[in-house]
mmCIF file of C-alpha atoms and ligand atoms in Angstrom:
data_model
loop_
_atom_site.group_PDB
_atom_site.id
_atom_site.type_symbol
_atom_site.label_atom_id
_atom_site.label_comp_id
_atom_site.label_asym_id
_atom_site.label_seq_id
_atom_site.Cartn_x
_atom_site.Cartn_y
_atom_site.Cartn_z
ATOM 1 C CA MET A 1 74.715 110.025 71.985
ATOM 2 C CA ALA A 2 72.033 107.573 70.772
ATOM 3 C CA LYS A 3 71.207 104.513 73.109
ATOM 4 C CA SER A 4 70.749 101.189 71.676
ATOM 5 C CA LYS A 5 67.376 99.519 72.487
ATOM 6 C CA PHE A 6 69.308 97.168 74.547
ATOM 7 C CA GLU A 7 70.713 99.582 77.107
ATOM 8 C CA TYR A 8 67.877 99.208 79.457
ATOM 9 C CA VAL A 9 69.300 95.828 80.738
ATOM 10 C CA ARG A 10 71.777 98.066 82.660
ATOM 11 C CA ASP A 11 68.932 98.923 84.972
ATOM 12 C CA PHE A 12 69.137 95.086 85.879
ATOM 13 C CA GLU A 13 72.784 95.728 87.833
ATOM 14 C CA ALA A 14 72.014 95.787 91.396
ATOM 15 C CA ASP A 15 73.010 99.121 93.479
ATOM 16 C CA ASP A 16 75.983 97.699 95.928
ATOM 17 C CA THR A 17 77.246 101.207 96.986
ATOM 18 C CA CYS A 18 78.851 100.940 100.321
ATOM 19 C CA LEU A 19 77.233 103.224 102.981
ATOM 20 C CA PRO A 20 79.142 106.441 103.070
ATOM 21 C CA HIS A 21 81.460 107.289 106.044
ATOM 22 C CA CYS A 22 81.655 103.446 106.969
ATOM 23 C CA TRP A 23 84.892 101.440 107.276
ATOM 24 C CA VAL A 24 84.778 98.824 104.373
ATOM 25 C CA VAL A 25 86.371 95.608 105.533
ATOM 26 C CA VAL A 26 87.007 93.015 102.882
ATOM 27 C CA ARG A 27 87.827 89.495 104.558
ATOM 28 C CA LEU A 28 89.010 86.563 102.201
ATOM 29 C CA ASP A 29 89.628 83.104 103.271
ATOM 30 C CA GLY A 30 91.356 80.208 101.623
ATOM 31 C CA ARG A 31 88.644 77.804 100.142
ATOM 32 C CA ASN A 32 88.816 74.567 101.809
ATOM 33 C CA PHE A 33 92.529 75.125 102.910
ATOM 34 C CA HIS A 34 92.100 71.869 105.394
ATOM 35 C CA ARG A 35 92.747 69.750 102.221
ATOM 36 C CA PHE A 36 94.991 72.390 100.421
ATOM 37 C CA ALA A 37 97.404 72.421 103.401
ATOM 38 C CA GLU A 38 97.359 68.579 103.852
ATOM 39 C CA LYS A 39 98.226 68.008 99.909
ATOM 40 C CA HIS A 40 101.062 70.793 100.158
ATOM 41 C CA ASN A 41 102.486 69.446 103.301
ATOM 42 C CA PHE A 42 102.204 72.350 105.599
ATOM 43 C CA ALA A 43 103.873 71.978 108.514
ATOM 44 C CA LYS A 44 101.373 71.719 111.880
ATOM 45 C CA PRO A 45 100.102 73.684 113.404
ATOM 46 C CA ASN A 46 101.934 76.911 111.638
ATOM 47 C CA ASP A 47 103.777 76.874 108.438
ATOM 48 C CA SER A 48 105.825 79.977 108.590
ATOM 49 C CA ARG A 49 106.352 79.639 104.589
ATOM 50 C CA ALA A 50 102.348 79.667 104.163
ATOM 51 C CA LEU A 51 101.800 82.485 106.484
ATOM 52 C CA GLN A 52 104.635 84.607 104.978
ATOM 53 C CA LEU A 53 103.258 83.826 101.386
ATOM 54 C CA MET A 54 99.769 85.259 102.569
ATOM 55 C CA THR A 55 101.405 88.217 103.881
ATOM 56 C CA LYS A 56 103.555 88.773 100.584
ATOM 57 C CA CYS A 57 99.910 88.310 98.649
ATOM 58 C CA ALA A 58 98.428 91.042 100.961
ATOM 59 C CA GLN A 59 101.297 93.372 100.699
ATOM 60 C CA THR A 60 100.831 93.090 96.887
ATOM 61 C CA VAL A 61 96.973 93.895 97.391
ATOM 62 C CA MET A 62 97.833 96.969 99.409
ATOM 63 C CA GLU A 63 100.341 98.412 96.906
ATOM 64 C CA GLU A 64 98.014 97.636 93.831
ATOM 65 C CA LEU A 65 94.752 98.727 95.185
ATOM 66 C CA GLU A 66 93.757 101.853 96.604
ATOM 67 C CA ASP A 67 92.826 103.317 100.008
ATOM 68 C CA ILE A 68 93.583 100.196 102.134
ATOM 69 C CA VAL A 69 94.897 101.584 105.548
ATOM 70 C CA ILE A 70 95.601 98.436 107.577
ATOM 71 C CA ALA A 71 95.202 94.611 106.779
ATOM 72 C CA TYR A 72 95.262 91.994 109.392
ATOM 73 C CA GLY A 73 95.797 88.049 108.886
ATOM 74 C CA GLN A 74 96.015 84.728 110.186
ATOM 75 C CA SER A 75 95.840 81.263 109.045
ATOM 76 C CA ASP A 76 94.056 81.010 105.523
ATOM 77 C CA GLU A 77 92.631 84.400 106.105
ATOM 78 C CA TYR A 78 93.191 88.231 105.461
ATOM 79 C CA SER A 79 91.021 91.297 106.165
ATOM 80 C CA PHE A 80 91.549 94.600 104.381
ATOM 81 C CA VAL A 81 90.398 97.886 105.656
ATOM 82 C CA PHE A 82 89.639 100.686 103.259
ATOM 83 C CA ARG A 83 89.496 104.132 104.672
ATOM 84 C CA ARG A 84 86.353 105.628 105.566
ATOM 85 C CA LYS A 85 86.150 108.103 102.992
ATOM 86 C CA SER A 86 87.373 105.990 100.071
ATOM 87 C CA ASN A 87 85.385 106.660 96.676
ATOM 88 C CA TRP A 88 87.350 103.900 94.930
ATOM 89 C CA PHE A 89 84.972 102.671 92.218
ATOM 90 C CA LYS A 90 82.353 104.864 93.824
ATOM 91 C CA ARG A 91 82.346 102.384 97.038
ATOM 92 C CA ARG A 92 80.808 99.374 94.833
ATOM 93 C CA ALA A 93 81.105 96.568 97.357
ATOM 94 C CA SER A 94 81.546 94.046 94.257
ATOM 95 C CA LYS A 95 84.424 96.067 92.959
ATOM 96 C CA PHE A 96 86.244 95.963 96.360
ATOM 97 C CA MET A 97 85.211 92.467 96.917
ATOM 98 C CA THR A 98 86.378 90.773 93.467
ATOM 99 C CA LEU A 99 89.685 93.007 92.919
ATOM 100 C CA VAL A 100 90.942 92.149 96.184
ATOM 101 C CA ALA A 101 89.962 88.590 96.001
ATOM 102 C CA SER A 102 91.425 88.087 92.349
ATOM 103 C CA GLN A 103 94.805 90.142 93.094
ATOM 104 C CA PHE A 104 95.374 88.129 96.007
ATOM 105 C CA ALA A 105 94.892 84.561 94.426
ATOM 106 C CA SER A 106 96.777 85.486 91.288
ATOM 107 C CA SER A 107 99.662 86.646 93.778
ATOM 108 C CA TYR A 108 99.338 83.652 95.758
ATOM 109 C CA VAL A 109 100.193 81.553 92.601
ATOM 110 C CA PHE A 110 102.819 83.951 91.197
ATOM 111 C CA TYR A 111 104.851 84.189 94.400
ATOM 112 C CA TRP A 112 104.404 80.528 95.530
ATOM 113 C CA ARG A 113 107.815 79.260 94.454
ATOM 114 C CA ASP A 114 109.559 82.032 96.512
ATOM 115 C CA TYR A 115 108.098 80.649 99.592
ATOM 116 C CA PHE A 116 107.636 77.019 98.744
ATOM 117 C CA GLU A 117 110.822 76.164 96.964
ATOM 118 C CA ASP A 118 110.891 72.457 96.986
ATOM 119 C CA GLN A 119 106.883 71.909 97.075
ATOM 120 C CA PRO A 120 105.112 72.239 93.792
ATOM 121 C CA LEU A 121 101.639 73.978 93.711
ATOM 122 C CA LEU A 122 99.398 71.072 92.770
ATOM 123 C CA TYR A 123 96.196 72.792 91.729
ATOM 124 C CA PRO A 124 94.761 76.354 91.749
ATOM 125 C CA PRO A 125 93.619 78.015 95.321
ATOM 126 C CA GLY A 126 91.001 79.899 95.651
ATOM 127 C CA PHE A 127 89.714 82.385 98.172
ATOM 128 C CA ASP A 128 86.051 83.383 99.179
ATOM 129 C CA GLY A 129 85.323 87.090 99.862
ATOM 130 C CA ARG A 130 82.801 89.205 101.813
ATOM 131 C CA VAL A 131 82.366 93.034 102.361
ATOM 132 C CA VAL A 132 81.479 94.077 105.933
ATOM 133 C CA LEU A 133 80.622 97.673 106.855
ATOM 134 C CA TYR A 134 81.682 99.005 110.296
ATOM 135 C CA PRO A 135 80.044 102.337 111.365
ATOM 136 C CA SER A 136 82.543 103.526 113.945
ATOM 137 C CA ASN A 137 85.795 103.386 114.931
ATOM 138 C CA GLN A 138 85.110 101.157 118.093
ATOM 139 C CA THR A 139 83.246 98.574 115.590
ATOM 140 C CA LEU A 140 86.388 98.295 113.404
ATOM 141 C CA LYS A 141 88.521 98.080 116.403
ATOM 142 C CA ASP A 142 86.307 95.334 117.656
ATOM 143 C CA TYR A 143 86.251 93.557 114.468
ATOM 144 C CA LEU A 144 89.986 93.535 114.467
ATOM 145 C CA SER A 145 90.054 92.243 118.133
ATOM 146 C CA TRP A 146 87.627 89.508 116.919
ATOM 147 C CA ARG A 147 89.898 88.039 114.329
ATOM 148 C CA GLN A 148 92.915 88.481 116.418
ATOM 149 C CA ALA A 149 91.205 86.694 119.712
ATOM 150 C CA ASP A 150 90.035 84.128 116.995
ATOM 151 C CA CYS A 151 93.887 83.784 116.112
ATOM 152 C CA HIS A 152 94.764 83.312 119.684
ATOM 153 C CA ILE A 153 92.110 80.697 120.730
ATOM 154 C CA ASN A 154 92.945 78.409 117.602
ATOM 155 C CA ASN A 155 96.540 78.773 118.071
ATOM 156 C CA LEU A 156 96.543 77.899 121.753
ATOM 157 C CA TYR A 157 94.331 74.774 120.945
ATOM 158 C CA ASN A 158 96.390 73.753 117.681
ATOM 159 C CA THR A 159 99.707 74.228 119.671
ATOM 160 C CA VAL A 160 98.604 71.481 122.491
ATOM 161 C CA PHE A 161 96.670 69.561 119.993
ATOM 162 C CA TRP A 162 99.644 68.736 117.811
ATOM 163 C CA ALA A 163 102.158 68.449 120.922
ATOM 164 C CA LEU A 164 99.843 65.697 121.947
ATOM 165 C CA ILE A 165 100.038 64.074 118.822
ATOM 166 C CA GLN A 166 103.503 64.737 117.653
ATOM 167 C CA GLN A 167 105.368 64.229 121.004
ATOM 168 C CA SER A 168 103.107 62.194 123.285
ATOM 169 C CA GLY A 169 101.966 59.700 120.406
ATOM 170 C CA LEU A 170 98.166 60.282 121.031
ATOM 171 C CA THR A 171 95.827 59.979 117.969
ATOM 172 C CA PRO A 172 93.790 62.746 116.774
ATOM 173 C CA VAL A 173 91.066 61.657 118.574
ATOM 174 C CA GLN A 174 92.740 60.872 121.766
ATOM 175 C CA ALA A 175 94.157 64.322 121.608
ATOM 176 C CA GLN A 176 90.658 65.870 121.020
ATOM 177 C CA GLU A 177 89.239 63.835 123.974
ATOM 178 C CA ARG A 178 92.117 65.144 126.125
ATOM 179 C CA LEU A 179 91.331 68.749 125.451
ATOM 180 C CA LYS A 180 87.489 68.467 125.660
ATOM 181 C CA GLY A 181 86.386 71.007 128.250
ATOM 182 C CA THR A 182 89.600 72.548 128.819
ATOM 183 C CA LEU A 183 89.940 76.225 129.519
ATOM 184 C CA ALA A 184 93.085 78.644 128.131
ATOM 185 C CA GLY A 185 94.984 78.167 131.401
ATOM 186 C CA ASP A 186 94.375 74.236 131.471
ATOM 187 C CA LYS A 187 96.073 74.292 127.973
ATOM 188 C CA ASN A 188 98.993 76.439 129.076
ATOM 189 C CA GLU A 189 99.590 74.118 131.892
ATOM 190 C CA ILE A 190 99.679 70.802 129.877
ATOM 191 C CA LEU A 191 101.846 72.721 127.414
ATOM 192 C CA PHE A 192 104.198 73.703 130.395
ATOM 193 C CA SER A 193 104.268 70.588 132.645
ATOM 194 C CA GLN A 194 104.024 67.819 129.745
ATOM 195 C CA PHE A 195 106.056 69.775 126.897
ATOM 196 C CA HIS A 196 108.304 72.304 128.714
ATOM 197 C CA ILE A 197 106.558 74.836 126.263
ATOM 198 C CA ASN A 198 105.755 78.460 127.626
ATOM 199 C CA TYR A 199 102.904 79.466 125.340
ATOM 200 C CA ASN A 200 104.148 83.033 125.682
ATOM 201 C CA ASP A 201 107.652 82.198 124.041
ATOM 202 C CA GLU A 202 105.737 80.770 120.906
ATOM 203 C CA PRO A 203 106.512 82.831 117.675
ATOM 204 C CA GLN A 204 104.667 86.060 117.589
ATOM 205 C CA MET A 205 103.490 85.756 114.198
ATOM 206 C CA TYR A 206 101.513 82.590 115.534
ATOM 207 C CA ARG A 207 100.236 83.833 118.535
ATOM 208 C CA LYS A 208 99.145 87.363 117.213
ATOM 209 C CA GLY A 209 98.848 86.707 113.462
ATOM 210 C CA THR A 210 100.084 89.544 110.962
ATOM 211 C CA VAL A 211 99.199 93.411 110.927
ATOM 212 C CA LEU A 212 100.174 95.418 107.916
ATOM 213 C CA VAL A 213 100.573 98.977 108.176
ATOM 214 C CA TRP A 214 102.097 101.672 105.803
ATOM 215 C CA GLN A 215 105.614 102.782 107.091
ATOM 216 C CA LYS A 216 108.269 104.769 105.819
ATOM 217 C CA VAL A 217 111.313 102.448 104.969
ATOM 218 C CA ASP A 218 114.714 103.341 103.535
ATOM 219 C CA GLU A 219 115.381 101.117 100.386
ATOM 220 C CA VAL A 220 118.688 100.920 99.424
ATOM 221 C CA ARG A 221 119.404 100.072 95.700
ATOM 222 C CA THR A 222 122.501 100.103 93.484
ATOM 223 C CA GLN A 223 122.170 101.918 90.284
ATOM 224 C CA GLU A 224 124.343 102.815 87.318
ATOM 225 C CA VAL A 225 126.067 106.228 87.528
ATOM 226 C CA ARG A 226 125.173 108.421 84.540
ATOM 227 C CA LEU A 227 127.068 111.440 85.166
ATOM 228 C CA PRO A 228 130.034 112.788 85.421
ATOM 229 C CA ALA A 229 131.448 111.192 82.465
ATOM 230 C CA GLU A 230 134.424 110.146 84.063
ATOM 231 C CA MET A 231 132.604 108.056 86.583
ATOM 232 C CA GLU A 232 130.436 106.228 83.766
ATOM 233 C CA GLY A 233 129.731 102.534 84.128
ATOM 234 C CA GLU A 234 130.312 102.772 87.813
ATOM 235 C CA LYS A 235 127.907 101.710 90.371
ATOM 236 C CA MET A 236 126.660 103.591 93.306
ATOM 237 C CA THR A 237 124.256 103.007 96.010
ATOM 238 C CA VAL A 238 121.214 105.140 96.177
ATOM 239 C CA THR A 239 118.749 105.289 99.424
ATOM 240 C CA ARG A 240 115.186 106.135 99.014
ATOM 241 C CA THR A 241 112.527 106.466 101.382
ATOM 242 C CA ARG A 242 109.195 104.648 100.337
ATOM 243 C CA THR A 243 105.862 104.018 102.113
ATOM 244 C CA ARG A 244 105.359 100.405 102.335
ATOM 245 C CA PRO A 245 103.143 98.009 103.842
ATOM 246 C CA VAL A 246 105.273 96.730 106.812
ATOM 247 C CA PRO A 247 104.305 93.207 108.770
ATOM 248 C CA LEU A 248 103.964 93.716 112.647
ATOM 249 C CA TYR A 249 103.449 90.958 115.053
ATOM 250 C CA CYS A 250 101.514 93.054 117.729
ATOM 251 C CA ASP A 251 98.379 93.258 119.898
ATOM 252 C CA LEU A 252 95.599 95.232 118.251
ATOM 253 C CA ILE A 253 93.183 94.390 121.047
ATOM 254 C CA GLY A 254 94.700 96.940 123.956
ATOM 255 C CA ASP A 255 94.953 100.668 123.222
ATOM 256 C CA ALA A 256 98.711 100.852 122.748
ATOM 257 C CA PHE A 257 98.662 99.929 119.069
ATOM 258 C CA TRP A 258 96.016 102.581 118.190
ATOM 259 C CA LYS A 259 97.719 105.205 120.091
ATOM 260 C CA GLU A 260 100.994 104.404 118.424
ATOM 261 C CA HIS A 261 99.175 104.789 115.206
ATOM 262 C CA PRO A 262 96.564 107.328 115.455
ATOM 263 C CA ASP A 263 96.486 107.956 111.736
ATOM 264 C CA ILE A 264 94.995 104.928 110.894
ATOM 265 C CA LEU A 265 91.720 106.037 112.386
ATOM 266 C CA THR A 266 91.749 109.509 111.636
ATOM 267 C CA GLY A 267 91.468 108.819 107.906
ATOM 268 C CA GLU A 268 94.149 111.266 107.238
ATOM 269 C CA ASN A 269 96.499 108.676 105.398
HETATM 270 P P1 DGT B 1 86.530 76.871 104.069
HETATM 271 O O1 DGT B 1 87.096 78.181 104.582
HETATM 272 O O2 DGT B 1 85.222 76.753 104.707
HETATM 273 O O3 DGT B 1 86.407 77.012 102.460
HETATM 274 O O4 DGT B 1 87.348 75.554 104.679
HETATM 275 P P2 DGT B 1 88.723 75.596 105.195
HETATM 276 O O5 DGT B 1 89.145 74.177 105.105
HETATM 277 O O6 DGT B 1 89.639 76.622 104.234
HETATM 278 O O7 DGT B 1 88.519 76.085 106.633
HETATM 279 P P3 DGT B 1 88.907 77.202 107.533
HETATM 280 O O8 DGT B 1 89.226 78.463 106.625
HETATM 281 O O9 DGT B 1 87.941 77.225 108.619
HETATM 282 O O10 DGT B 1 90.301 76.610 108.395
HETATM 283 C C1 DGT B 1 91.682 77.048 107.578
HETATM 284 C C2 DGT B 1 92.196 75.571 107.514
HETATM 285 O O11 DGT B 1 93.587 75.994 106.891
HETATM 286 C C3 DGT B 1 92.463 74.719 108.561
HETATM 287 O O12 DGT B 1 91.866 73.409 108.276
HETATM 288 C C4 DGT B 1 93.982 74.804 108.961
HETATM 289 C C5 DGT B 1 94.443 75.165 107.393
HETATM 290 N N1 DGT B 1 95.658 75.791 107.774
HETATM 291 C C6 DGT B 1 95.644 77.178 107.836
HETATM 292 N N2 DGT B 1 97.047 77.530 108.066
HETATM 293 C C7 DGT B 1 97.802 76.361 108.524
HETATM 294 C C8 DGT B 1 99.086 76.081 108.781
HETATM 295 O O13 DGT B 1 99.837 76.836 108.757
HETATM 296 N N3 DGT B 1 99.375 74.697 108.818
HETATM 297 C C9 DGT B 1 98.461 73.741 108.398
HETATM 298 N N4 DGT B 1 99.104 72.720 108.701
HETATM 299 N N5 DGT B 1 97.167 74.111 108.222
HETATM 300 C C10 DGT B 1 96.882 75.266 108.059
HETATM 301 MG MG1 MG B 2 85.501 78.648 106.657
HETATM 302 MG MG1 MG B 3 89.298 78.580 104.654
HETATM 303 MG MG1 MG B 4 89.876 80.192 107.640
HETATM 304 MG MG1 MG B 5 86.851 96.834 82.228
#
């Protein structure tokens, strides 16, 4: 077919093909969620509605897009891992990143009311995205461990910080001063001796973040019966086995998780 004389401008498009065989990770992060959380009255330090909405959006991303084998979320961020051999959109980084970000952001608005019944959405949220390639299973595991360690460090800090403010009446500046230079052990000790909180009893979702993996689940639904004729109009329950992204609140840093879910890394899924 004849090409127009304008066709040459296509050559200006940059090649952003992700290196073959690498794990492709897209990480999204809420834009200015410090303000967003304030404006929408998020509970401090953790708002379970907000975290569950994030996970609903991540599940939607996994269902709607191709080739995502695992996702991990905490705070206002979610990471999505595409299988090594994925050839979705010829591995173009911009396609991966923009499709994940837009699907996630529209889901956040679409599902908002299911999680925040009494809190109107006051303005449209945004999410930044980045693509990072990991060349080996070890680097991918270390990436996910890094995000989970970040979740742990921030959550421990925030749990003590807000206990000092909410339960001991300190100002944010005083709480910050009190925690300056403290190690994890010190923070656990403050929580236990001052607030009778055993950090390990805090909800797993807050301490570990959320891991999404594909699992078979039985879905039960009622269905109109068509046949035989004498039963017409009656309802019956039908159970179907479906593969869905299921949330787990577990450790990713040790080997146990990877031994329990070997197919994530083998690329056979
Ligand atoms: P950014 O990402 O550079 O545009 O700016 P931020 O403000 O989103 O900063 P970031 O992503 O480093 O930190 C996440 C913010 O979101 C942090 O200020 C606390 C807030 N946030 C996330 N989850 C919760 C929550 O469950 N409850 C409350 N109160 N705040 C939360
Ligand atoms: Mg940031
Ligand atoms: Mg953010
Ligand atoms: Mg963040
Ligand atoms: Mg198009």
